[in-house]
Each structure stands twice: as structure tokens, then as C-alpha cells.
Amino acid sequence: MQLGTRWAVGSAAPAALPPVVASAVCDVEAELRVDGVAVAGWAWTLTWLEGRPVVELDDGTLITYNDAERSATVRQVGQDADDDDDY
């Protein structure tokens, strides 16, 4: 069993995350900075679903991991499943 965790936006992601998921987290945070979004007090929540990481930002942004493809998918709040950003 793996336990989840929370960490603040801008802090280092947990070492247990696959590199592609950690990269997706960094990319989302970079977009927030470019867009000038005030993220003070925001945090990521890491949970494990069937051994795979699921990372959610306080605004609802969701990053999932596909271990077969070793890819991460970012879903923004209100985004259709067809518009996913795959890494």
C-alpha cells in the first residue's frame, strides 16, 4: 500500500512520482506563473490508484499516469476528455 501526500505549489514533488508526472507538474506550474495566477496557499494532492499516481491541484487540474505508455495526461478544470494534454 502506498500513502498519498500533499505539497505546496512551487515545492519539490515527491520522489516517488514517475519523471513524466513530475515534469507535467512542473509544466502546469510554469503555465500558472505565465498566466499570472495567484497560487499562494495552493497545493497538489497525490493519491495512488491501483499502484498508479493521480495528482490533483486545488483548482481541479488532474494529472494521471499511464504506465503502459509511460505518459502523463493533464486535464484542466472543465476540459473535455478529448482535449487532454499527453506528455
Short mmCIF file of N, CA and C in Angstrom, two decimals:
data_model
loop_
_atom_site.label_atom_id
_atom_site.label_comp_id
_atom_site.label_asym_id
_atom_site.label_seq_id
_atom_site.Cartn_x
_atom_site.Cartn_y
_atom_site.Cartn_z
N MET A 1 0.84 -1.18 0.00
CA MET A 1 0.00 0.00 0.00
C MET A 1 0.89 1.25 0.00
N GLN A 2 0.53 2.22 -0.84
CA GLN A 2 1.25 3.48 -0.88
C GLN A 2 0.35 4.58 -0.34
N LEU A 3 0.92 5.42 0.48
CA LEU A 3 0.17 6.54 1.03
C LEU A 3 0.37 7.76 0.15
N GLY A 4 -0.63 8.58 0.06
CA GLY A 4 -0.54 9.82 -0.69
C GLY A 4 0.05 10.92 0.16
N THR A 5 0.15 12.08 -0.44
CA THR A 5 0.71 13.23 0.27
C THR A 5 0.24 14.51 -0.39
N ARG A 6 0.49 15.63 0.28
CA ARG A 6 0.22 16.95 -0.30
C ARG A 6 1.52 17.74 -0.25
N TRP A 7 1.69 18.62 -1.25
CA TRP A 7 2.82 19.52 -1.23
C TRP A 7 2.41 20.83 -1.90
N ALA A 8 3.04 21.90 -1.47
CA ALA A 8 2.69 23.24 -1.96
C ALA A 8 3.15 23.44 -3.39
N VAL A 9 2.37 24.21 -4.13
CA VAL A 9 2.78 24.62 -5.48
C VAL A 9 4.13 25.32 -5.37
N GLY A 10 5.06 24.94 -6.22
CA GLY A 10 6.40 25.52 -6.20
C GLY A 10 7.40 24.72 -5.39
N SER A 11 6.93 23.79 -4.58
CA SER A 11 7.81 22.92 -3.81
C SER A 11 8.15 21.69 -4.64
N ALA A 12 9.18 20.99 -4.20
CA ALA A 12 9.60 19.78 -4.91
C ALA A 12 8.52 18.71 -4.81
N ALA A 13 8.26 18.05 -5.93
CA ALA A 13 7.29 16.94 -5.96
C ALA A 13 7.90 15.72 -5.27
N PRO A 14 7.08 14.82 -4.77
CA PRO A 14 7.59 13.62 -4.12
C PRO A 14 8.48 12.79 -5.07
N ALA A 15 9.53 12.24 -4.54
CA ALA A 15 10.48 11.46 -5.33
C ALA A 15 9.85 10.20 -5.93
N ALA A 16 8.74 9.74 -5.35
CA ALA A 16 8.09 8.52 -5.83
C ALA A 16 7.36 8.71 -7.16
N LEU A 17 7.16 9.96 -7.58
CA LEU A 17 6.46 10.20 -8.84
C LEU A 17 7.33 9.78 -10.03
N PRO A 18 6.72 9.15 -11.04
CA PRO A 18 7.46 8.90 -12.26
C PRO A 18 7.94 10.23 -12.86
N PRO A 19 9.10 10.26 -13.48
CA PRO A 19 9.63 11.52 -14.02
C PRO A 19 8.67 12.26 -14.95
N VAL A 20 7.92 11.53 -15.75
CA VAL A 20 7.00 12.20 -16.68
C VAL A 20 5.87 12.90 -15.93
N VAL A 21 5.46 12.37 -14.80
CA VAL A 21 4.41 13.02 -13.99
C VAL A 21 5.00 14.25 -13.31
N ALA A 22 6.19 14.13 -12.76
CA ALA A 22 6.85 15.29 -12.13
C ALA A 22 7.05 16.39 -13.16
N SER A 23 7.40 16.04 -14.38
CA SER A 23 7.57 17.02 -15.45
C SER A 23 6.24 17.71 -15.77
N ALA A 24 5.16 16.95 -15.79
CA ALA A 24 3.84 17.53 -16.05
C ALA A 24 3.45 18.51 -14.95
N VAL A 25 3.78 18.19 -13.70
CA VAL A 25 3.52 19.09 -12.58
C VAL A 25 4.27 20.40 -12.80
N CYS A 26 5.55 20.30 -13.17
CA CYS A 26 6.35 21.50 -13.42
C CYS A 26 5.78 22.32 -14.56
N ASP A 27 5.32 21.66 -15.62
CA ASP A 27 4.74 22.36 -16.76
C ASP A 27 3.47 23.11 -16.37
N VAL A 28 2.61 22.47 -15.57
CA VAL A 28 1.38 23.13 -15.12
C VAL A 28 1.73 24.35 -14.28
N GLU A 29 2.69 24.20 -13.37
CA GLU A 29 3.09 25.33 -12.53
C GLU A 29 3.67 26.46 -13.37
N ALA A 30 4.45 26.14 -14.40
CA ALA A 30 5.01 27.16 -15.29
C ALA A 30 3.90 27.91 -16.01
N GLU A 31 2.88 27.19 -16.47
CA GLU A 31 1.74 27.84 -17.13
C GLU A 31 1.02 28.79 -16.18
N LEU A 32 0.86 28.37 -14.94
CA LEU A 32 0.20 29.22 -13.95
C LEU A 32 1.00 30.51 -13.73
N ARG A 33 2.34 30.38 -13.67
CA ARG A 33 3.17 31.58 -13.50
C ARG A 33 3.04 32.51 -14.69
N VAL A 34 3.09 31.96 -15.90
CA VAL A 34 2.97 32.77 -17.12
C VAL A 34 1.62 33.48 -17.16
N ASP A 35 0.58 32.79 -16.73
CA ASP A 35 -0.77 33.36 -16.74
C ASP A 35 -1.01 34.31 -15.56
N GLY A 36 -0.04 34.41 -14.65
CA GLY A 36 -0.18 35.32 -13.52
C GLY A 36 -1.20 34.88 -12.49
N VAL A 37 -1.44 33.58 -12.41
CA VAL A 37 -2.41 33.05 -11.45
C VAL A 37 -1.81 33.11 -10.04
N ALA A 38 -2.54 33.66 -9.10
CA ALA A 38 -2.11 33.72 -7.71
C ALA A 38 -2.33 32.34 -7.07
N VAL A 39 -1.26 31.66 -6.77
CA VAL A 39 -1.36 30.29 -6.26
C VAL A 39 -0.94 30.17 -4.80
N ALA A 40 -0.82 31.30 -4.12
CA ALA A 40 -0.45 31.26 -2.71
C ALA A 40 -1.45 30.39 -1.96
N GLY A 41 -0.94 29.44 -1.23
CA GLY A 41 -1.80 28.54 -0.45
C GLY A 41 -2.29 27.33 -1.23
N TRP A 42 -2.02 27.27 -2.54
CA TRP A 42 -2.44 26.11 -3.33
C TRP A 42 -1.50 24.94 -3.10
N ALA A 43 -2.04 23.74 -3.24
CA ALA A 43 -1.24 22.54 -3.06
C ALA A 43 -1.68 21.45 -4.04
N TRP A 44 -0.78 20.53 -4.26
CA TRP A 44 -1.05 19.32 -5.02
C TRP A 44 -1.40 18.20 -4.05
N THR A 45 -2.26 17.29 -4.47
CA THR A 45 -2.59 16.11 -3.67
C THR A 45 -2.25 14.89 -4.50
N LEU A 46 -1.41 14.03 -3.95
CA LEU A 46 -1.03 12.79 -4.61
C LEU A 46 -1.78 11.63 -3.96
N THR A 47 -2.48 10.87 -4.78
CA THR A 47 -3.09 9.63 -4.32
C THR A 47 -2.63 8.53 -5.26
N TRP A 48 -2.81 7.31 -4.83
CA TRP A 48 -2.41 6.17 -5.65
C TRP A 48 -3.65 5.36 -5.97
N LEU A 49 -3.87 5.09 -7.25
CA LEU A 49 -5.00 4.30 -7.71
C LEU A 49 -4.45 3.08 -8.43
N GLU A 50 -4.66 1.92 -7.84
CA GLU A 50 -4.14 0.67 -8.39
C GLU A 50 -2.65 0.76 -8.69
N GLY A 51 -1.91 1.40 -7.78
CA GLY A 51 -0.46 1.50 -7.90
C GLY A 51 0.03 2.61 -8.81
N ARG A 52 -0.88 3.37 -9.39
CA ARG A 52 -0.50 4.47 -10.29
C ARG A 52 -0.81 5.80 -9.62
N PRO A 53 0.09 6.78 -9.80
CA PRO A 53 -0.14 8.08 -9.17
C PRO A 53 -1.24 8.88 -9.87
N VAL A 54 -2.02 9.56 -9.07
CA VAL A 54 -3.01 10.53 -9.55
C VAL A 54 -2.73 11.80 -8.75
N VAL A 55 -2.47 12.89 -9.47
CA VAL A 55 -2.09 14.14 -8.83
C VAL A 55 -3.15 15.19 -9.16
N GLU A 56 -3.67 15.85 -8.13
CA GLU A 56 -4.70 16.87 -8.33
C GLU A 56 -4.29 18.18 -7.67
N LEU A 57 -4.44 19.25 -8.43
CA LEU A 57 -4.19 20.60 -7.92
C LEU A 57 -5.47 21.12 -7.28
N ASP A 58 -5.34 22.05 -6.37
CA ASP A 58 -6.51 22.59 -5.67
C ASP A 58 -7.56 23.17 -6.61
N ASP A 59 -7.16 23.60 -7.81
CA ASP A 59 -8.15 24.15 -8.76
C ASP A 59 -8.86 23.07 -9.56
N GLY A 60 -8.52 21.80 -9.31
CA GLY A 60 -9.15 20.70 -10.01
C GLY A 60 -8.35 20.11 -11.15
N THR A 61 -7.22 20.75 -11.52
CA THR A 61 -6.35 20.19 -12.55
C THR A 61 -5.91 18.80 -12.10
N LEU A 62 -6.00 17.84 -13.01
CA LEU A 62 -5.72 16.44 -12.68
C LEU A 62 -4.64 15.90 -13.61
N ILE A 63 -3.66 15.22 -13.03
CA ILE A 63 -2.61 14.57 -13.81
C ILE A 63 -2.67 13.08 -13.50
N THR A 64 -2.84 12.28 -14.55
CA THR A 64 -2.87 10.83 -14.38
C THR A 64 -1.69 10.21 -15.14
N TYR A 65 -1.33 9.01 -14.76
CA TYR A 65 -0.18 8.32 -15.33
C TYR A 65 -0.63 7.04 -16.02
N ASN A 66 -0.17 6.85 -17.24
CA ASN A 66 -0.42 5.62 -17.99
C ASN A 66 0.89 4.84 -18.00
N ASP A 67 0.97 3.80 -17.17
CA ASP A 67 2.23 3.07 -17.06
C ASP A 67 2.58 2.27 -18.30
N ALA A 68 1.59 1.84 -19.07
CA ALA A 68 1.86 1.08 -20.30
C ALA A 68 2.60 1.96 -21.32
N GLU A 69 2.21 3.23 -21.38
CA GLU A 69 2.84 4.15 -22.33
C GLU A 69 3.89 5.04 -21.68
N ARG A 70 3.98 4.95 -20.35
CA ARG A 70 4.87 5.83 -19.58
C ARG A 70 4.62 7.29 -19.95
N SER A 71 3.35 7.65 -19.91
CA SER A 71 2.94 9.01 -20.25
C SER A 71 2.06 9.57 -19.14
N ALA A 72 1.96 10.89 -19.13
CA ALA A 72 1.09 11.59 -18.18
C ALA A 72 0.05 12.37 -18.98
N THR A 73 -1.15 12.43 -18.44
CA THR A 73 -2.23 13.19 -19.07
C THR A 73 -2.68 14.26 -18.09
N VAL A 74 -2.76 15.50 -18.60
CA VAL A 74 -3.21 16.64 -17.79
C VAL A 74 -4.61 17.00 -18.24
N ARG A 75 -5.52 17.07 -17.28
CA ARG A 75 -6.89 17.51 -17.54
C ARG A 75 -7.14 18.77 -16.75
N GLN A 76 -7.49 19.83 -17.45
CA GLN A 76 -7.80 21.10 -16.80
C GLN A 76 -9.25 21.10 -16.36
N VAL A 77 -9.59 21.95 -15.43
CA VAL A 77 -10.96 22.09 -14.95
C VAL A 77 -11.87 22.41 -16.13
N GLY A 78 -12.94 21.64 -16.28
CA GLY A 78 -13.91 21.89 -17.33
C GLY A 78 -13.47 21.42 -18.70
N GLN A 79 -12.35 20.73 -18.78
CA GLN A 79 -11.85 20.26 -20.08
C GLN A 79 -12.47 18.94 -20.45
N ASP A 80 -12.84 18.78 -21.71
CA ASP A 80 -13.36 17.51 -22.20
C ASP A 80 -12.25 16.47 -22.26
N ALA A 81 -12.60 15.21 -22.14
CA ALA A 81 -11.63 14.13 -22.20
C ALA A 81 -10.89 14.11 -23.53
N ASP A 82 -11.51 14.61 -24.61
CA ASP A 82 -10.87 14.63 -25.92
C ASP A 82 -9.74 15.64 -26.02
N ASP A 83 -9.70 16.61 -25.09
CA ASP A 83 -8.73 17.69 -25.16
C ASP A 83 -7.54 17.50 -24.22
N ASP A 84 -7.26 16.28 -23.78
CA ASP A 84 -6.20 16.02 -22.82
C ASP A 84 -4.85 16.39 -23.40
N ASP A 85 -3.94 16.87 -22.52
CA ASP A 85 -2.55 17.11 -22.88
C ASP A 85 -1.74 15.92 -22.44
N ASP A 86 -1.24 15.15 -23.41
CA ASP A 86 -0.42 13.98 -23.09
C ASP A 86 1.05 14.36 -23.15
N TYR A 87 1.82 13.79 -22.23
CA TYR A 87 3.26 14.04 -22.18
C TYR A 87 3.99 12.75 -22.48
#
